[in-house]
Amino acid sequence: MATQTSPSRSRSRWPAALIRERARPDGIRSRPNAWWLAVGTVCFGAFMGQLDASIVTLTYGSLRTEFHTSLAAVEWVSLAYLLTLVALLVPAGRLSDAHGRKLLYLYGFALFTLASAACGLAPSLTALVAFRVVQAAGAALMQANSVALVTTSAPRERMRTALGVQAAAQALGLALGPTVGGALVSTLGWRWVFGVNVPIGLAALVAGHYLLPRTRTRTRVAGFDWAGLTLLAVATTSALLAVSAASGLPVPGWGVGVLFAVAALAGWGFVVRQGRADSPLVELALLRVRAVTFGLVGALSGYLVLFGPLVLVPVVLTARGSSALAAGAVLTALPAGFALAATGGDRLLPRSMTDRNRCLLGAAVFTAAVAALLVVPLTLSWLVPVLALTGLGLGTFTPANNVMIMGAIPASSSGTGGGLVNMARGLGTALGVALVTFALHVGGRASGGREAALILLAVALLALGAAWAGPAGARSGPGQNGGRDEA
């Protein structure tokens, strides 16, 4: 007689199925290039994240017209997403270390895809901003795990190449954003800027289910540090709001000062809390590791230099009479150079070259390129080689920088480490936009280019200094964190 499964037992299997990571099929796991399949799957998220970051600003005009509102109100479509993302990256990485990186990465993709569909159907600006917050929560789960999944999937000797490919996918999304966004808005309408994420997200979910490895090493988490999360959110939100307010938002001077003070107090409270909490979001011991500390400074500085010109170049060129199409074409030189160096650097540079020296070389190149912005005329013919050189330097610097950080973090904390890396990138992105906007606001759209270039040069020198202060013996491939995640 066939046994029957009771309804209660059947129901009890559902929660277990929802929190259990499934292994890849044996036929995929045993393939010599299985790690490439995993890296390629992660590139879906890397591409979508940067595409979304650079595409949404193209909708501002249409949103103002449809919802009959001001530009200051429309900016919250981007601001709400960015603030949520920066606040959640580290806690998302912490939860992933405990419950499985593949599991939370796939849940993040599902949430991001559903929220993208909701954004495309939003009946009001308030609803759109709310859906963008949900979308950012999904993006945090994706981005916090992307670097960790790459570093735990790829062989140690191919780690820098794998991270370079992921960085190139980000650069590709960044480069295509303005073109794709402009085409969608002008033909199908602003709602399809969000709708385009849905088919890509569905394909990525299927690929991730079959191609990503399970988490081998996990960290037990006894509880969740809600107080730490609140302090982190207040610190990052206040800091970004303060910089944005100083960049031209209608906020009085005393309000900017209050925001900076709140950010400083909340940041200090977060550090104190992490030293006392039983299950902190960030283990302060990680930040005492030299490679991690200076690596995160370098990651933030590098992304600030990467995103700053994305604001500077279009504003300056269009203010001087160039078309938006010409400005966009010139701007592609930056991510194109980034992608070229990130994917081809290992073939051109000696394999014996340490990651520290690669960081120094890349930082020296983009520092020289940014310095050139202070002396050459900001015209189409000069900007193309300068931006391409900046991209080449950043594409050499970023993969080596990421390898040094993740190589100094134990495998059991790779999700937390990935969250820290992506949080540094997110802050660099936000500050790149805000500081360049501030410089253009102070100096005027057409004449503020030199002030903006001076800020970018100071940050590039900071990245060069962080690379110089990094551990001299850091070589390619991670130390504690290398190797495959799934047996």
CSV table of C-alpha atoms in Angstrom, one decimal:
chain,number,residue,atom,x,y,z
A,1,MET,CA,0.0,0.0,0.0
A,2,ALA,CA,1.3,3.4,-0.9
A,3,THR,CA,2.1,5.6,2.0
A,4,GLN,CA,0.3,9.0,2.2
A,5,THR,CA,1.9,12.2,3.2
A,6,SER,CA,-0.1,14.1,5.8
A,7,PRO,CA,-1.1,17.7,4.9
A,8,SER,CA,0.8,19.0,8.0
A,9,ARG,CA,4.0,17.3,7.0
A,10,SER,CA,3.6,18.5,3.4
A,11,ARG,CA,3.2,22.1,4.6
A,12,SER,CA,6.2,21.8,6.9
A,13,ARG,CA,8.4,21.0,3.9
A,14,TRP,CA,7.8,24.3,2.3
A,15,PRO,CA,9.7,26.5,4.8
A,16,ALA,CA,12.6,24.1,4.7
A,17,ALA,CA,12.6,24.2,0.9
A,18,LEU,CA,12.6,28.0,0.9
A,19,ILE,CA,15.7,28.3,3.1
A,20,ARG,CA,17.8,25.4,1.7
A,21,GLU,CA,20.4,26.0,-1.0
A,22,ARG,CA,20.3,23.5,-3.8
A,23,ALA,CA,23.4,22.1,-5.3
A,24,ARG,CA,24.3,22.5,-9.0
A,25,PRO,CA,23.6,19.4,-11.1
A,26,ASP,CA,26.6,17.0,-11.1
A,27,GLY,CA,27.0,17.5,-14.9
A,28,ILE,CA,27.7,21.2,-14.4
A,29,ARG,CA,29.6,21.0,-11.1
A,30,SER,CA,32.1,18.6,-12.6
A,31,ARG,CA,32.9,20.6,-15.7
A,32,PRO,CA,36.4,22.2,-15.8
A,33,ASN,CA,34.8,25.6,-16.7
A,34,ALA,CA,32.0,25.4,-14.1
A,35,TRP,CA,33.6,28.4,-12.3
A,36,TRP,CA,33.3,30.5,-15.4
A,37,LEU,CA,29.6,29.7,-15.6
A,38,ALA,CA,29.2,30.9,-12.0
A,39,VAL,CA,31.1,34.1,-12.7
A,40,GLY,CA,29.0,34.7,-15.9
A,41,THR,CA,25.9,34.4,-13.9
A,42,VAL,CA,27.1,36.9,-11.3
A,43,CYS,CA,27.8,39.3,-14.2
A,44,PHE,CA,24.0,39.4,-14.8
A,45,GLY,CA,23.6,41.2,-11.5
A,46,ALA,CA,26.7,43.4,-12.0
A,47,PHE,CA,25.5,44.5,-15.4
A,48,MET,CA,21.9,45.2,-14.2
A,49,GLY,CA,23.0,47.1,-11.1
A,50,GLN,CA,25.2,49.6,-13.1
A,51,LEU,CA,22.7,49.8,-15.9
A,52,ASP,CA,20.0,50.8,-13.4
A,53,ALA,CA,22.3,53.3,-11.8
A,54,SER,CA,23.0,55.1,-15.1
A,55,ILE,CA,19.7,54.7,-16.8
A,56,VAL,CA,17.2,56.1,-14.3
A,57,THR,CA,18.3,59.8,-14.6
A,58,LEU,CA,17.1,59.7,-18.2
A,59,THR,CA,13.5,59.4,-16.9
A,60,TYR,CA,13.5,62.7,-14.8
A,61,GLY,CA,12.0,64.8,-17.6
A,62,SER,CA,9.2,62.4,-18.3
A,63,LEU,CA,8.5,61.9,-14.6
A,64,ARG,CA,8.2,65.6,-14.0
A,65,THR,CA,5.7,65.9,-16.9
A,66,GLU,CA,3.6,62.9,-16.1
A,67,PHE,CA,3.3,63.5,-12.3
A,68,HIS,CA,3.3,67.3,-12.6
A,69,THR,CA,6.1,67.7,-10.0
A,70,SER,CA,9.4,69.4,-9.4
A,71,LEU,CA,12.9,68.1,-10.2
A,72,ALA,CA,13.7,68.1,-6.4
A,73,ALA,CA,10.8,65.7,-5.9
A,74,VAL,CA,11.8,63.5,-8.9
A,75,GLU,CA,15.4,63.2,-7.6
A,76,TRP,CA,14.1,61.0,-4.8
A,77,VAL,CA,13.6,58.2,-7.3
A,78,SER,CA,17.4,57.9,-7.3
A,79,LEU,CA,18.1,59.2,-3.8
A,80,ALA,CA,15.8,56.7,-2.1
A,81,TYR,CA,17.4,53.8,-4.0
A,82,LEU,CA,20.9,54.8,-3.2
A,83,LEU,CA,20.4,55.5,0.5
A,84,THR,CA,18.6,52.2,1.0
A,85,LEU,CA,21.3,50.3,-0.9
A,86,VAL,CA,24.2,51.8,1.0
A,87,ALA,CA,22.5,51.2,4.4
A,88,LEU,CA,21.7,47.5,3.6
A,89,LEU,CA,24.8,46.2,1.9
A,90,VAL,CA,26.7,45.3,5.0
A,91,PRO,CA,23.8,43.7,6.9
A,92,ALA,CA,22.8,41.8,3.7
A,93,GLY,CA,26.4,40.4,3.6
A,94,ARG,CA,26.2,39.4,7.2
A,95,LEU,CA,22.9,37.5,6.7
A,96,SER,CA,24.4,35.8,3.6
A,97,ASP,CA,27.4,34.5,5.5
A,98,ALA,CA,24.9,32.9,8.0
A,99,HIS,CA,22.2,31.6,5.7
A,100,GLY,CA,23.9,31.0,2.3
A,101,ARG,CA,25.2,33.4,-0.3
A,102,LYS,CA,23.5,31.7,-3.3
A,103,LEU,CA,20.2,31.6,-1.5
A,104,LEU,CA,20.1,35.3,-0.6
A,105,TYR,CA,21.5,36.3,-4.0
A,106,LEU,CA,18.7,34.5,-5.8
A,107,TYR,CA,16.1,36.0,-3.4
A,108,GLY,CA,17.7,39.4,-4.0
A,109,PHE,CA,17.3,38.9,-7.8
A,110,ALA,CA,13.7,37.8,-7.4
A,111,LEU,CA,12.9,40.9,-5.2
A,112,PHE,CA,14.7,43.2,-7.6
A,113,THR,CA,12.8,41.8,-10.6
A,114,LEU,CA,9.4,42.0,-8.9
A,115,ALA,CA,10.1,45.6,-7.7
A,116,SER,CA,11.2,46.6,-11.2
A,117,ALA,CA,7.9,45.4,-12.6
A,118,ALA,CA,6.1,47.3,-9.9
A,119,CYS,CA,8.1,50.5,-10.7
A,120,GLY,CA,7.1,50.2,-14.3
A,121,LEU,CA,3.4,50.1,-13.2
A,122,ALA,CA,3.6,52.8,-10.5
A,123,PRO,CA,0.5,55.0,-10.4
A,124,SER,CA,2.2,57.9,-8.6
A,125,LEU,CA,5.6,59.3,-7.8
A,126,THR,CA,5.2,58.3,-4.1
A,127,ALA,CA,4.5,54.7,-5.1
A,128,LEU,CA,7.5,54.8,-7.5
A,129,VAL,CA,9.8,56.0,-4.7
A,130,ALA,CA,8.4,53.3,-2.4
A,131,PHE,CA,9.0,50.6,-5.0
A,132,ARG,CA,12.5,51.9,-5.6
A,133,VAL,CA,13.2,51.3,-1.9
A,134,VAL,CA,12.1,47.6,-2.3
A,135,GLN,CA,14.2,47.4,-5.5
A,136,ALA,CA,17.2,48.6,-3.6
A,137,ALA,CA,16.7,46.0,-0.9
A,138,GLY,CA,16.8,43.3,-3.6
A,139,ALA,CA,19.9,45.0,-5.1
A,140,ALA,CA,21.6,44.9,-1.7
A,141,LEU,CA,21.2,41.2,-1.5
A,142,MET,CA,22.6,40.8,-5.0
A,143,GLN,CA,25.5,43.2,-4.6
A,144,ALA,CA,26.5,42.0,-1.2
A,145,ASN,CA,27.0,38.5,-2.6
A,146,SER,CA,28.4,39.2,-6.0
A,147,VAL,CA,32.1,39.6,-5.0
A,148,ALA,CA,31.8,36.7,-2.5
A,149,LEU,CA,30.3,34.4,-5.1
A,150,VAL,CA,33.1,35.2,-7.6
A,151,THR,CA,35.9,34.8,-5.0
A,152,THR,CA,34.5,31.5,-3.7
A,153,SER,CA,33.8,30.1,-7.2
A,154,ALA,CA,37.0,30.9,-9.1
A,155,PRO,CA,40.3,29.0,-8.7
A,156,ARG,CA,42.9,31.0,-6.7
A,157,GLU,CA,45.2,31.6,-9.7
A,158,ARG,CA,42.3,33.0,-11.8
A,159,MET,CA,40.8,35.2,-9.1
A,160,ARG,CA,41.9,38.5,-10.5
A,161,THR,CA,40.7,37.6,-14.0
A,162,ALA,CA,37.3,36.7,-12.6
A,163,LEU,CA,37.0,39.9,-10.7
A,164,GLY,CA,38.1,41.8,-13.8
A,165,VAL,CA,35.3,40.2,-15.8
A,166,GLN,CA,32.8,41.2,-13.2
A,167,ALA,CA,34.1,44.7,-13.1
A,168,ALA,CA,33.9,44.8,-16.9
A,169,ALA,CA,30.2,43.8,-16.7
A,170,GLN,CA,29.7,46.7,-14.4
A,171,ALA,CA,31.5,49.0,-16.8
A,172,LEU,CA,29.4,47.7,-19.7
A,173,GLY,CA,26.1,48.4,-17.8
A,174,LEU,CA,27.4,51.8,-17.0
A,175,ALA,CA,28.4,52.6,-20.6
A,176,LEU,CA,25.1,51.3,-22.1
A,177,GLY,CA,22.9,53.1,-19.5
A,178,PRO,CA,22.6,56.5,-21.2
A,179,THR,CA,22.2,55.1,-24.7
A,180,VAL,CA,19.6,52.4,-23.7
A,181,GLY,CA,17.8,54.8,-21.4
A,182,GLY,CA,17.5,57.5,-24.0
A,183,ALA,CA,16.3,55.1,-26.6
A,184,LEU,CA,13.6,53.6,-24.3
A,185,VAL,CA,12.4,56.9,-23.0
A,186,SER,CA,12.1,58.4,-26.5
A,187,THR,CA,10.3,55.4,-28.0
A,188,LEU,CA,8.5,53.2,-25.5
A,189,GLY,CA,8.3,55.6,-22.5
A,190,TRP,CA,9.9,55.9,-19.1
A,191,ARG,CA,8.1,52.8,-17.7
A,192,TRP,CA,10.2,50.5,-19.9
A,193,VAL,CA,13.3,51.8,-18.2
A,194,PHE,CA,12.2,49.6,-15.3
A,195,GLY,CA,10.5,47.0,-17.3
A,196,VAL,CA,13.7,46.1,-19.2
A,197,ASN,CA,15.0,44.5,-15.9
A,198,VAL,CA,12.2,41.9,-15.8
A,199,PRO,CA,13.2,39.6,-18.7
A,200,ILE,CA,16.9,39.9,-17.7
A,201,GLY,CA,16.1,39.1,-14.1
A,202,LEU,CA,14.0,36.0,-15.0
A,203,ALA,CA,16.9,34.7,-17.1
A,204,ALA,CA,19.3,35.4,-14.3
A,205,LEU,CA,17.2,33.5,-11.7
A,206,VAL,CA,17.1,30.4,-13.9
A,207,ALA,CA,20.8,30.6,-14.5
A,208,GLY,CA,21.6,31.2,-10.9
A,209,HIS,CA,19.6,28.2,-9.7
A,210,TYR,CA,21.6,25.8,-11.9
A,211,LEU,CA,25.0,27.4,-12.2
A,212,LEU,CA,25.9,29.0,-8.8
A,213,PRO,CA,27.6,26.9,-6.1
A,214,ARG,CA,26.2,26.3,-2.6
A,215,THR,CA,27.9,28.0,0.4
A,216,ARG,CA,30.4,25.7,2.0
A,217,THR,CA,31.5,27.8,4.9
A,218,ARG,CA,29.0,29.7,7.0
A,219,THR,CA,29.1,31.9,10.1
A,220,ARG,CA,26.6,31.4,12.9
A,221,VAL,CA,24.6,34.5,13.8
A,222,ALA,CA,22.9,34.3,17.2
A,223,GLY,CA,20.9,37.5,16.6
A,224,PHE,CA,20.6,40.5,14.4
A,225,ASP,CA,22.0,43.9,15.3
A,226,TRP,CA,19.0,46.1,14.6
A,227,ALA,CA,20.5,49.0,16.6
A,228,GLY,CA,23.7,48.8,14.5
A,229,LEU,CA,21.7,48.8,11.3
A,230,THR,CA,19.7,51.9,12.4
A,231,LEU,CA,22.9,53.8,13.3
A,232,LEU,CA,24.5,52.8,10.0
A,233,ALA,CA,21.4,53.9,8.0
A,234,VAL,CA,21.3,57.2,9.9
A,235,ALA,CA,25.0,57.9,9.4
A,236,THR,CA,25.0,57.1,5.6
A,237,THR,CA,21.7,58.8,4.9
A,238,SER,CA,22.7,62.0,6.8
A,239,ALA,CA,26.1,62.2,5.2
A,240,LEU,CA,24.7,61.8,1.6
A,241,LEU,CA,21.9,64.2,2.3
A,242,ALA,CA,24.4,66.8,3.6
A,243,VAL,CA,26.6,66.5,0.6
A,244,SER,CA,23.5,66.7,-1.7
A,245,ALA,CA,22.2,69.7,0.1
A,246,ALA,CA,25.6,71.4,-0.2
A,247,SER,CA,25.4,70.7,-3.9
A,248,GLY,CA,22.4,72.9,-4.5
A,249,LEU,CA,19.4,71.5,-2.9
A,250,PRO,CA,17.2,74.2,-1.1
A,251,VAL,CA,18.4,73.5,2.4
A,252,PRO,CA,19.7,76.3,4.7
A,253,GLY,CA,23.3,76.3,5.8
A,254,TRP,CA,22.5,75.4,9.4
A,255,GLY,CA,20.6,72.4,8.1
A,256,VAL,CA,23.6,71.2,6.2
A,257,GLY,CA,25.7,71.5,9.4
A,258,VAL,CA,23.1,69.6,11.4
A,259,LEU,CA,23.1,66.8,8.9
A,260,PHE,CA,26.9,66.5,9.0
A,261,ALA,CA,26.8,66.5,12.8
A,262,VAL,CA,24.1,63.8,12.9
A,263,ALA,CA,26.2,61.7,10.4
A,264,ALA,CA,29.3,62.0,12.6
A,265,LEU,CA,27.5,61.2,15.8
A,266,ALA,CA,25.7,58.2,14.3
A,267,GLY,CA,28.9,57.0,12.7
A,268,TRP,CA,30.7,57.2,16.0
A,269,GLY,CA,27.8,55.4,17.7
A,270,PHE,CA,27.9,52.7,15.0
A,271,VAL,CA,31.6,52.0,15.7
A,272,VAL,CA,31.0,51.9,19.5
A,273,ARG,CA,28.0,49.5,19.0
A,274,GLN,CA,30.0,47.1,16.8
A,275,GLY,CA,32.6,46.8,19.5
A,276,ARG,CA,29.9,45.8,22.1
A,277,ALA,CA,27.3,43.9,20.2
A,278,ASP,CA,27.1,40.1,20.6
A,279,SER,CA,26.4,39.7,16.8
A,280,PRO,CA,27.8,42.9,15.2
A,281,LEU,CA,27.1,43.8,11.6
A,282,VAL,CA,30.8,44.4,11.0
A,283,GLU,CA,33.5,42.6,12.9
A,284,LEU,CA,35.9,45.5,13.8
A,285,ALA,CA,38.8,43.0,13.7
A,286,LEU,CA,38.3,42.9,9.9
A,287,LEU,CA,38.8,46.6,9.7
A,288,ARG,CA,42.1,46.4,11.7
A,289,VAL,CA,43.6,44.3,8.8
A,290,ARG,CA,45.8,46.5,6.8
A,291,ALA,CA,44.8,45.2,3.4
A,292,VAL,CA,41.1,45.6,4.2
A,293,THR,CA,41.4,49.1,5.7
A,294,PHE,CA,43.5,50.7,2.9
A,295,GLY,CA,41.7,48.5,0.3
A,296,LEU,CA,38.3,49.9,1.2
A,297,VAL,CA,39.7,53.5,1.0
A,298,GLY,CA,41.0,52.7,-2.4
A,299,ALA,CA,37.7,51.1,-3.5
A,300,LEU,CA,35.7,54.2,-2.5
A,301,SER,CA,38.2,56.5,-4.1
A,302,GLY,CA,38.4,54.6,-7.3
A,303,TYR,CA,34.6,54.6,-7.8
A,304,LEU,CA,34.4,58.3,-7.0
A,305,VAL,CA,36.9,58.9,-9.8
A,306,LEU,CA,34.9,56.6,-12.1
A,307,PHE,CA,31.5,58.2,-11.5
A,308,GLY,CA,32.6,61.8,-11.2
A,309,PRO,CA,33.3,62.3,-14.9
A,310,LEU,CA,29.9,60.9,-15.7
A,311,VAL,CA,28.4,64.1,-14.2
A,312,LEU,CA,31.2,66.4,-15.2
A,313,VAL,CA,31.6,65.7,-18.9
A,314,PRO,CA,27.9,65.9,-20.1
A,315,VAL,CA,27.2,69.1,-18.1
A,316,VAL,CA,30.4,70.9,-19.3
A,317,LEU,CA,30.1,69.9,-22.9
A,318,THR,CA,26.4,70.7,-23.3
A,319,ALA,CA,26.9,74.0,-21.5
A,320,ARG,CA,29.5,74.8,-24.2
A,321,GLY,CA,27.2,74.0,-27.1
A,322,SER,CA,27.9,70.3,-27.8
A,323,SER,CA,25.0,67.9,-28.3
A,324,ALA,CA,23.9,65.4,-25.7
A,325,LEU,CA,24.6,62.7,-28.2
A,326,ALA,CA,28.2,63.9,-28.7
A,327,ALA,CA,28.8,64.1,-25.0
A,328,GLY,CA,27.5,60.6,-24.5
A,329,ALA,CA,29.8,59.3,-27.2
A,330,VAL,CA,32.8,60.9,-25.6
A,331,LEU,CA,31.9,59.5,-22.2
A,332,THR,CA,31.9,55.9,-23.5
A,333,ALA,CA,35.7,56.2,-23.7
A,334,LEU,CA,35.9,55.9,-19.8
A,335,PRO,CA,34.0,52.6,-19.3
A,336,ALA,CA,35.5,51.2,-22.5
A,337,GLY,CA,39.0,51.7,-21.2
A,338,PHE,CA,37.9,50.3,-17.8
A,339,ALA,CA,36.5,47.1,-19.4
A,340,LEU,CA,39.6,46.7,-21.7
A,341,ALA,CA,42.0,46.9,-18.8
A,342,ALA,CA,39.9,44.8,-16.4
A,343,THR,CA,39.6,41.9,-18.8
A,344,GLY,CA,42.9,42.1,-20.6
A,345,GLY,CA,45.3,43.2,-17.9
A,346,ASP,CA,46.3,39.7,-16.9
A,347,ARG,CA,47.5,39.0,-20.4
A,348,LEU,CA,49.6,42.2,-20.7
A,349,LEU,CA,51.1,42.5,-17.2
A,350,PRO,CA,53.6,40.0,-15.7
A,351,ARG,CA,51.9,37.3,-13.6
A,352,SER,CA,54.6,37.8,-11.0
A,353,MET,CA,53.5,41.3,-10.5
A,354,THR,CA,52.0,41.7,-7.0
A,355,ASP,CA,48.5,43.1,-6.5
A,356,ARG,CA,49.9,46.0,-4.6
A,357,ASN,CA,52.1,47.0,-7.6
A,358,ARG,CA,49.1,46.6,-9.9
A,359,CYS,CA,47.1,49.0,-7.7
A,360,LEU,CA,50.0,51.4,-7.7
A,361,LEU,CA,50.4,51.3,-11.5
A,362,GLY,CA,46.6,51.7,-12.1
A,363,ALA,CA,46.3,54.5,-9.5
A,364,ALA,CA,49.4,56.3,-11.0
A,365,VAL,CA,47.8,56.1,-14.5
A,366,PHE,CA,44.4,57.5,-13.6
A,367,THR,CA,45.9,60.1,-11.3
A,368,ALA,CA,48.0,61.4,-14.2
A,369,ALA,CA,44.9,61.4,-16.4
A,370,VAL,CA,42.8,63.3,-13.9
A,371,ALA,CA,45.7,65.8,-13.5
A,372,ALA,CA,45.6,66.4,-17.2
A,373,LEU,CA,42.0,67.7,-16.9
A,374,LEU,CA,43.5,70.7,-15.1
A,375,VAL,CA,45.7,71.7,-18.0
A,376,VAL,CA,44.1,70.6,-21.3
A,377,PRO,CA,41.0,72.2,-22.7
A,378,LEU,CA,37.8,70.4,-21.9
A,379,THR,CA,36.9,69.8,-25.6
A,380,LEU,CA,35.8,66.6,-27.5
A,381,SER,CA,39.2,66.0,-29.0
A,382,TRP,CA,41.1,66.2,-25.7
A,383,LEU,CA,38.5,64.4,-23.5
A,384,VAL,CA,38.5,61.2,-25.4
A,385,PRO,CA,42.1,60.2,-24.7
A,386,VAL,CA,42.0,61.5,-21.2
A,387,LEU,CA,38.9,59.6,-20.3
A,388,ALA,CA,40.2,56.4,-22.0
A,389,LEU,CA,43.5,56.7,-20.0
A,390,THR,CA,41.4,57.2,-16.8
A,391,GLY,CA,39.4,54.0,-17.6
A,392,LEU,CA,42.6,52.0,-18.3
A,393,GLY,CA,44.0,53.0,-14.9
A,394,LEU,CA,40.8,52.2,-13.0
A,395,GLY,CA,40.5,48.9,-14.9
A,396,THR,CA,44.0,47.9,-13.7
A,397,PHE,CA,43.5,49.2,-10.2
A,398,THR,CA,40.0,47.8,-9.3
A,399,PRO,CA,40.4,44.0,-9.7
A,400,ALA,CA,43.7,44.0,-7.9
A,401,ASN,CA,42.2,46.1,-5.1
A,402,ASN,CA,39.3,43.8,-4.7
A,403,VAL,CA,41.5,40.7,-4.6
A,404,MET,CA,43.6,42.2,-1.9
A,405,ILE,CA,40.6,43.0,0.2
A,406,MET,CA,38.8,39.6,-0.2
A,407,GLY,CA,42.1,37.8,0.2
A,408,ALA,CA,42.5,39.2,3.7
A,409,ILE,CA,39.0,38.1,4.8
A,410,PRO,CA,38.2,34.6,6.0
A,411,ALA,CA,35.9,32.5,3.7
A,412,SER,CA,33.3,32.4,6.5
A,413,SER,CA,33.0,36.2,6.3
A,414,SER,CA,33.2,36.7,2.6
A,415,GLY,CA,29.6,37.9,2.3
A,416,THR,CA,30.4,40.6,4.9
A,417,GLY,CA,33.5,41.4,3.0
A,418,GLY,CA,31.6,41.6,-0.2
A,419,GLY,CA,29.1,43.9,1.4
A,420,LEU,CA,31.9,46.2,2.7
A,421,VAL,CA,33.4,46.4,-0.8
A,422,ASN,CA,30.1,47.2,-2.4
A,423,MET,CA,29.3,49.7,0.3
A,424,ALA,CA,32.6,51.5,-0.4
A,425,ARG,CA,31.7,51.4,-4.1
A,426,GLY,CA,28.2,52.8,-3.4
A,427,LEU,CA,29.6,55.6,-1.2
A,428,GLY,CA,32.2,56.4,-3.9
A,429,THR,CA,29.5,56.5,-6.5
A,430,ALA,CA,27.3,58.9,-4.5
A,431,LEU,CA,30.2,61.1,-3.5
A,432,GLY,CA,31.4,61.2,-7.1
A,433,VAL,CA,28.1,62.6,-8.2
A,434,ALA,CA,27.5,64.9,-5.3
A,435,LEU,CA,31.0,66.4,-5.1
A,436,VAL,CA,31.2,67.1,-8.8
A,437,THR,CA,27.7,68.6,-8.7
A,438,PHE,CA,28.9,70.8,-5.8
A,439,ALA,CA,31.9,72.0,-7.8
A,440,LEU,CA,29.7,72.7,-10.8
A,441,HIS,CA,27.2,74.5,-8.6
A,442,VAL,CA,30.0,76.7,-7.1
A,443,GLY,CA,31.9,77.4,-10.3
A,444,GLY,CA,29.1,77.4,-12.8
A,445,ARG,CA,28.2,74.7,-15.3
A,446,ALA,CA,30.6,75.9,-18.0
A,447,SER,CA,33.4,77.1,-15.8
A,448,GLY,CA,33.2,74.7,-12.9
A,449,GLY,CA,35.1,71.9,-14.7
A,450,ARG,CA,38.5,72.9,-13.2
A,451,GLU,CA,37.1,72.9,-9.6
A,452,ALA,CA,35.6,69.4,-10.2
A,453,ALA,CA,38.9,68.2,-11.7
A,454,LEU,CA,40.8,69.4,-8.7
A,455,ILE,CA,38.4,67.4,-6.4
A,456,LEU,CA,38.9,64.3,-8.6
A,457,LEU,CA,42.7,64.8,-8.5
A,458,ALA,CA,42.7,65.0,-4.6
A,459,VAL,CA,40.7,61.7,-4.5
A,460,ALA,CA,43.0,60.0,-7.1
A,461,LEU,CA,46.0,60.9,-4.9
A,462,LEU,CA,44.2,59.4,-1.9
A,463,ALA,CA,43.7,56.2,-3.9
A,464,LEU,CA,47.4,56.2,-4.8
A,465,GLY,CA,48.3,56.7,-1.2
A,466,ALA,CA,46.1,53.9,-0.1
A,467,ALA,CA,47.7,51.6,-2.6
A,468,TRP,CA,51.2,52.6,-1.4
A,469,ALA,CA,50.2,51.9,2.2
A,470,GLY,CA,48.8,48.5,1.4
A,471,PRO,CA,50.7,45.3,2.3
A,472,ALA,CA,53.9,45.0,0.2
A,473,GLY,CA,53.7,41.2,-0.1
A,474,ALA,CA,50.2,41.0,-1.4
A,475,ARG,CA,50.2,38.7,-4.4
A,476,SER,CA,47.6,37.6,-6.9
A,477,GLY,CA,44.9,35.5,-5.6
A,478,PRO,CA,43.3,35.5,-2.1
A,479,GLY,CA,45.0,34.0,0.9
A,480,GLN,CA,42.4,32.8,3.4
A,481,ASN,CA,39.4,33.2,1.1
A,482,GLY,CA,40.6,31.4,-2.1
A,483,GLY,CA,39.3,28.3,-3.7
A,484,ARG,CA,35.9,26.9,-4.6
A,485,ASP,CA,32.9,27.1,-2.3
A,486,GLU,CA,31.2,23.9,-3.2
A,487,ALA,CA,32.9,20.6,-2.9
